[in-house]
C-alpha positions as YAML, in Angstrom:
chain: A
units: angstrom
residues:
- id: 1
  name: MET
  ca: [-11.03, 17.96, 26.76]
- id: 2
  name: PRO
  ca: [-14.05, 20.00, 25.99]
- id: 3
  name: ALA
  ca: [-16.22, 19.14, 23.06]
- id: 4
  name: ARG
  ca: [-15.19, 21.27, 19.89]
- id: 5
  name: GLN
  ca: [-17.56, 23.67, 18.63]
- id: 6
  name: PRO
  ca: [-18.91, 23.17, 15.09]
- id: 7
  name: LEU
  ca: [-16.45, 25.05, 12.56]
- id: 8
  name: THR
  ca: [-17.68, 28.08, 10.76]
- id: 9
  name: LEU
  ca: [-17.59, 27.95, 6.62]
- id: 10
  name: ALA
  ca: [-14.38, 29.69, 6.57]
- id: 11
  name: GLN
  ca: [-12.79, 27.25, 8.91]
- id: 12
  name: VAL
  ca: [-14.14, 24.37, 6.89]
- id: 13
  name: VAL
  ca: [-12.66, 25.79, 3.84]
- id: 14
  name: ASP
  ca: [-9.24, 25.92, 5.74]
- id: 15
  name: LEU
  ca: [-9.36, 22.56, 7.25]
- id: 16
  name: GLY
  ca: [-10.03, 21.17, 3.70]
- id: 17
  name: GLU
  ca: [-6.77, 23.24, 2.08]
- id: 18
  name: ALA
  ca: [-4.69, 22.08, 4.88]
- id: 19
  name: THR
  ca: [-5.91, 18.52, 4.70]
- id: 20
  name: GLY
  ca: [-5.05, 18.65, 0.86]
- id: 21
  name: LYS
  ca: [-1.78, 20.19, 1.37]
- id: 22
  name: ILE
  ca: [-0.79, 17.87, 4.31]
- id: 23
  name: ALA
  ca: [-1.72, 14.83, 1.72]
- id: 24
  name: ALA
  ca: [0.33, 15.90, -1.09]
- id: 25
  name: PHE
  ca: [3.46, 17.13, 1.02]
- id: 26
  name: ALA
  ca: [3.39, 13.47, 2.81]
- id: 27
  name: ALA
  ca: [3.32, 11.89, -0.52]
- id: 28
  name: LYS
  ca: [5.92, 13.93, -1.99]
- id: 29
  name: ALA
  ca: [8.16, 13.25, 0.78]
- id: 30
  name: LEU
  ca: [7.78, 9.62, 0.83]
- id: 31
  name: HIS
  ca: [8.34, 9.56, -2.89]
- id: 32
  name: HIS
  ca: [11.25, 11.47, -2.62]
- id: 33
  name: THR
  ca: [12.80, 9.24, 0.12]
- id: 34
  name: TYR
  ca: [11.64, 5.86, -1.72]
- id: 35
  name: PRO
  ca: [11.15, 6.75, -5.49]
- id: 36
  name: HIS
  ca: [9.97, 3.11, -5.86]
- id: 37
  name: LEU
  ca: [6.74, 4.38, -4.15]
- id: 38
  name: GLU
  ca: [4.57, 5.73, -7.04]
- id: 39
  name: LEU
  ca: [3.82, 9.07, -6.46]
- id: 40
  name: GLU
  ca: [0.12, 8.60, -8.04]
- id: 41
  name: GLY
  ca: [-0.32, 5.58, -5.83]
- id: 42
  name: LEU
  ca: [0.52, 7.42, -2.71]
- id: 43
  name: VAL
  ca: [-1.53, 10.23, -3.45]
- id: 44
  name: ALA
  ca: [-4.66, 8.05, -4.10]
- id: 45
  name: SER
  ca: [-3.81, 6.28, -0.59]
- id: 46
  name: PHE
  ca: [-3.73, 9.78, 1.01]
- id: 47
  name: THR
  ca: [-6.73, 11.05, -0.52]
- id: 48
  name: ARG
  ca: [-9.12, 8.24, 0.63]
- id: 49
  name: ASP
  ca: [-11.61, 9.26, 2.92]
- id: 50
  name: SER
  ca: [-9.92, 7.42, 5.85]
- id: 51
  name: SER
  ca: [-6.75, 9.11, 5.29]
- id: 52
  name: LEU
  ca: [-8.23, 12.52, 4.95]
- id: 53
  name: GLU
  ca: [-10.04, 11.59, 8.36]
- id: 54
  name: VAL
  ca: [-6.48, 10.63, 10.04]
- id: 55
  name: ILE
  ca: [-5.11, 14.10, 8.70]
- id: 56
  name: ALA
  ca: [-8.06, 16.39, 10.01]
- id: 57
  name: LEU
  ca: [-8.44, 14.71, 13.06]
- id: 58
  name: SER
  ca: [-4.76, 14.92, 13.87]
- id: 59
  name: TYR
  ca: [-4.45, 18.46, 12.51]
- id: 60
  name: LEU
  ca: [-7.44, 19.83, 14.60]
- id: 61
  name: ALA
  ca: [-6.23, 17.99, 17.74]
- id: 62
  name: GLY
  ca: [-2.77, 19.77, 17.21]
- id: 63
  name: ILE
  ca: [-4.33, 23.06, 16.95]
- id: 64
  name: ASP
  ca: [-6.87, 22.27, 20.19]
- id: 65
  name: ARG
  ca: [-3.51, 21.68, 21.73]
- id: 66
  name: GLY
  ca: [-1.97, 25.30, 21.00]
- id: 67
  name: LEU
  ca: [0.21, 24.26, 18.31]
- id: 68
  name: SER
  ca: [0.75, 26.64, 15.30]
- id: 69
  name: ALA
  ca: [-0.77, 25.63, 11.94]
- id: 70
  name: GLY
  ca: [2.68, 24.31, 10.73]
- id: 71
  name: GLU
  ca: [3.33, 22.19, 13.71]
- id: 72
  name: ALA
  ca: [-0.12, 20.67, 13.56]
- id: 73
  name: ALA
  ca: [0.32, 20.13, 9.89]
- id: 74
  name: GLY
  ca: [3.46, 18.37, 10.57]
- id: 75
  name: GLU
  ca: [1.93, 16.27, 13.23]
- id: 76
  name: ALA
  ca: [-0.66, 15.40, 11.11]
- id: 77
  name: GLY
  ca: [1.54, 14.27, 8.21]
- id: 78
  name: THR
  ca: [3.54, 12.32, 10.58]
- id: 79
  name: ALA
  ca: [0.42, 10.31, 11.64]
- id: 80
  name: LEU
  ca: [-0.82, 9.64, 8.10]
- id: 81
  name: ILE
  ca: [2.60, 8.29, 7.21]
- id: 82
  name: ARG
  ca: [2.90, 6.02, 10.30]
- id: 83
  name: ALA
  ca: [-0.72, 5.01, 9.72]
- id: 84
  name: TRP
  ca: [0.20, 4.11, 6.16]
- id: 85
  name: ALA
  ca: [3.11, 2.39, 7.20]
- id: 86
  name: ASP
  ca: [1.56, 0.14, 9.65]
- id: 87
  name: ALA
  ca: [-1.21, -0.79, 7.23]
- id: 88
  name: ARG
  ca: [1.67, -1.51, 4.54]
- id: 89
  name: LEU
  ca: [3.72, -3.84, 7.41]
- id: 90
  name: THR
  ca: [0.16, -5.36, 8.22]
- id: 91
  name: ALA
  ca: [-0.63, -6.32, 4.95]
- id: 92
  name: ARG
  ca: [3.12, -7.28, 4.34]
- id: 93
  name: ALA
  ca: [2.77, -9.75, 7.68]
- id: 94
  name: ARG
  ca: [-0.26, -11.21, 6.21]
- id: 95
  name: LEU
  ca: [1.41, -11.64, 2.83]
- id: 96
  name: ASP
  ca: [4.34, -13.70, 4.48]
- id: 97
  name: GLU
  ca: [1.79, -15.71, 6.12]
- id: 98
  name: GLN
  ca: [0.71, -16.81, 2.80]
- id: 99
  name: ALA
  ca: [4.22, -17.12, 1.29]
- id: 100
  name: VAL
  ca: [5.23, -20.48, 0.15]
- id: 101
  name: ARG
  ca: [8.15, -21.78, 2.19]
- id: 102
  name: PRO
  ca: [10.59, -24.45, 1.26]
- id: 103
  name: ASP
  ca: [9.36, -26.84, 3.99]
- id: 104
  name: ASP
  ca: [5.69, -25.93, 3.23]
- id: 105
  name: ALA
  ca: [4.27, -29.80, 2.54]
- id: 106
  name: SER
  ca: [1.03, -28.18, 1.57]
- id: 107
  name: THR
  ca: [-0.48, -29.64, -1.60]
- id: 108
  name: GLU
  ca: [-2.38, -26.28, -2.33]
- id: 109
  name: PRO
  ca: [-1.27, -25.37, -5.62]
- id: 110
  name: VAL
  ca: [0.95, -22.11, -5.61]
- id: 111
  name: VAL
  ca: [1.84, -19.56, -8.50]
- id: 112
  name: VAL
  ca: [5.10, -17.81, -8.94]
- id: 113
  name: CYS
  ca: [5.16, -14.11, -9.83]
- id: 114
  name: THR
  ca: [7.52, -13.02, -12.42]
- id: 115
  name: CYS
  ca: [9.55, -11.29, -9.51]
- id: 116
  name: GLY
  ca: [10.20, -14.41, -8.28]
- id: 117
  name: THR
  ca: [7.51, -14.67, -5.39]
- id: 118
  name: ALA
  ca: [5.81, -17.82, -4.85]
- id: 119
  name: VAL
  ca: [2.34, -17.55, -3.08]
- id: 120
  name: HIS
  ca: [-0.66, -20.09, -2.55]
- id: 121
  name: ASP
  ca: [-3.03, -19.81, -5.57]
- id: 122
  name: ASN
  ca: [-5.87, -17.92, -4.10]
- id: 123
  name: SER
  ca: [-7.15, -14.30, -4.78]
- id: 124
  name: GLU
  ca: [-6.11, -13.11, -1.32]
- id: 125
  name: ALA
  ca: [-2.37, -14.27, -1.66]
- id: 126
  name: ARG
  ca: [-2.15, -12.91, -5.03]
- id: 127
  name: ARG
  ca: [-3.85, -9.43, -4.13]
- id: 128
  name: LEU
  ca: [-1.52, -9.09, -1.09]
- id: 129
  name: HIS
  ca: [1.45, -9.82, -2.98]
- id: 130
  name: ALA
  ca: [0.54, -7.18, -5.70]
- id: 131
  name: ASP
  ca: [-0.52, -4.50, -3.28]
- id: 132
  name: ALA
  ca: [2.97, -5.17, -1.27]
- id: 133
  name: TRP
  ca: [5.50, -5.36, -4.09]
- id: 134
  name: HIS
  ca: [4.01, -4.12, -7.47]
- id: 135
  name: SER
  ca: [2.33, -1.18, -8.83]
- id: 136
  name: GLU
  ca: [0.16, -0.37, -11.78]
- id: 137
  name: LYS
  ca: [3.30, 0.66, -13.66]
- id: 138
  name: SER
  ca: [4.80, -2.95, -12.71]
- id: 139
  name: PRO
  ca: [1.94, -5.22, -12.38]
- id: 140
  name: ALA
  ca: [2.20, -8.59, -10.75]
- id: 141
  name: VAL
  ca: [2.28, -11.43, -13.50]
- id: 142
  name: TRP
  ca: [1.35, -15.00, -12.41]
- id: 143
  name: GLY
  ca: [2.64, -18.00, -14.15]
- id: 144
  name: PRO
  ca: [0.66, -21.27, -14.21]
- id: 145
  name: PRO
  ca: [-0.32, -22.93, -11.01]
- id: 146
  name: VAL
  ca: [2.02, -25.96, -9.73]
- id: 147
  name: ILE
  ca: [2.12, -28.24, -6.79]
- id: 148
  name: ARG
  ca: [5.40, -28.74, -5.44]
- id: 149
  name: GLY
  ca: [7.25, -29.09, -8.33]
- id: 150
  name: ARG
  ca: [4.66, -30.32, -10.74]
- id: 151
  name: ALA
  ca: [1.63, -28.77, -13.01]
- id: 152
  name: ALA
  ca: [-1.49, -28.49, -11.29]
- id: 153
  name: THR
  ca: [-4.32, -29.76, -13.23]
...
C-alpha cells in the first residue's frame, strides 16, 4: 500500500470527530448490551490514547480501502471492541492464574473479596480482580489476610 499523504487540517478535524463518535457509540453499544459495564468506565477506556489510535488507524485503513465513512466507522468500532475484549480476556486469564484454588497448597496469605473471590495477598492479584470484576461504583473490598483457614500474622 502506498504511503498515506499527510492529512489536511480539515481532514484532521473530521478524523477527530469520527474517532470521538466511534468511541462513544462503541461504549454505548457495549453498555446497552451489558448494562453491568459502567458507561463512564467504557468511555474512559475508549478515549485513552491507545484506544483512539486503534480507532483512527482502523478508520483510515477502511477509508483507504474505499469503504464509506459509515462502513469504515463500523469496522473501527468493531476493531476497538475486539481489542478491548481481548485485553479483558487477557486480564481475566492473568487473574485466574493468581486465583486461589482449593487444591493450592501454598502458604502465601490470601485475601477474600466481599464478592467471595479469594486471591493471593499481593497488589497485582488484587488489582487484576478489581479491574476484571468491580467498578468505581462497586469496588472490591478485601477482608483480612488468611493462610489456609487461619489468620495471617
